[in-house]
């Protein structure tokens, strides 16, 4: 027998709710004891008592459009997570914080005026470790992702497992957004911000965005992973000091990093200028049109999965290569020529797997 929670009352003693605590489909009636000094409920939405924080928008709340009240300055982590009705959210310029994972799994959400949140400076991923979710490394379960290793998602108590990897949830993960414009003050976004957004085709970064693009690193939270998306348009606000787009390719402004070749680029042969010294993670991944790449200068690094799954046939570097990252040419079954006219420092595991 399964139980379905349809009515919930927050008691007077409750002071704190963990993120996602009310992410429970079926709640039709949400109320708060009038003696509770910390929370306030309105129409299946839970706020802090002063309404400055939107704590939870019930997963079963109906309605296609929701306008954030002017009194609300903070949206809590996982606040809207799992709602299957919302299509549009209207923010106001007074929003100071967008909680990690706030719109996770809002599969019908196709519109949000994110650029209006002018005080927002960062978009974070929610770490499932906070609510007892872990990725536990196992040898028998394959998880097809980058980095490719074996892992299993389980729920457990903190400290019960030693060999774990944190499980992250993106703020707009699994939404129906097709385009997004970031506020000018946002300096970085986390790796899984737009994970599994299969309809997303266009991103505009603001004037102050200086975070990493396509660089997986141990310290998470500051690298936009564009290569996991089918983007046809990426742009940066005028005056951005870190990035530019030339011929449908995203570069660092100094030209030293080739970050991403957009899906709209149908070029077959690429000549990478000598000033480029790093090809970022996934920059050419999945490019079916790609045939030949010539690098005119030395490279410090070819990033992880840089050419993975592409139809590249020939790669030639006219200088040294410091590092060929993990899975850089993985699943490049048509690659028959790889020439480095200089020296190669490090070749990481699976760099040429299934070539």
Steps between C-alpha positions, in 0.01 A plus 500: 500500500637842406417819684453834328556815700232752399478727804789636706506740794826651624487485882574793725832355624663458158785746444698348213421306184778333303508564123260272318321395818159574345581371151215254525252459212140500613493783754179687423459689823791664680454697819701634792398514862407863583734470798801421280733803495714390206281397205196615306297303242305646208330298228734195515808720539709516815680825589704619792280693740610838359458364143859593411575136410295267282566165665287259299264513204313169524572249227129446435405868494322574174535813290713579197639838610630623833622849587741519793359744760687830534557428869694182418877550466620141534392177333603199708691198363269252322209739556313417176657159440282242332204722408350370176258787432705820495585637156607853587652669804523879528779636718552857619819703526512468879582126498830456684542124498379214286537184707698208361278257310206739529328388176637147477264274307246769406460328166248748355686815602580674171521864604671698777619860485823417681672815374261701718669367817763771485642430847572135428875424482527121483295194411588191702432126483329333793721241667294191578742425784294747703196272489681165509545433127834361386656352192679193631774361279433137407657270242182333378287803409585713200397866497543644149620848574814709495719420689418137410519280803279252675268637761162442658259754644387401845352669801680451825603673817804732507814310595373153405705483180864580440531482122244758387452774246254781563179499299415845365173644378492794260282804557329468161570131443235318295301812414352587159693825451596573139690822572634682804665833572710530814499820706798730450625449855519119482870413501478121484257211473542146627568195285151348505299824476344398167562126507252295294339812354443335165318797346752767598653658189605851603687650797595864547759571769512834676763770505671375818509128426859382554448143619654200329347340190539126437759426766425218741692549820513369854360822644151508355260783449664744259509335155221517243494166316378602156606191309225293662241723329384528137572871481468686172552847650727629777562870551654732756382845599699791361802570716543146633869479597544123472337350189403557140341307213660482155360296212273306736788407728530617861851621595652665801541866418880467487462221243693247708211262568268348243198428715213376286405440138127562470267242349405748229857496367516263202868550425689181411862612515639715781828687519556598861711818527840490668385721787259227621682293761207308648206314352242478776302196614250382242570791264447285186312211663237334283583704191381283211616742230855521634770338287839667543662720765836675467652679799756763401668542839584308818222386731515483877199274508238324296208477740300202615264367234613788275427305181305209649239344274589721203569388143849647496728321254829686537665706774832680457682712757793705371646543849520326837201366691532515877202281586236297319210479742294202605281374216612785273451293181278233650262332252655677200468192282599676176826647634782352291764772524646661812819701456687704758809666355631579847488303823206369700528531878211301653234280344222433747293183519250420226634787290469289184245243617322326209677698230 
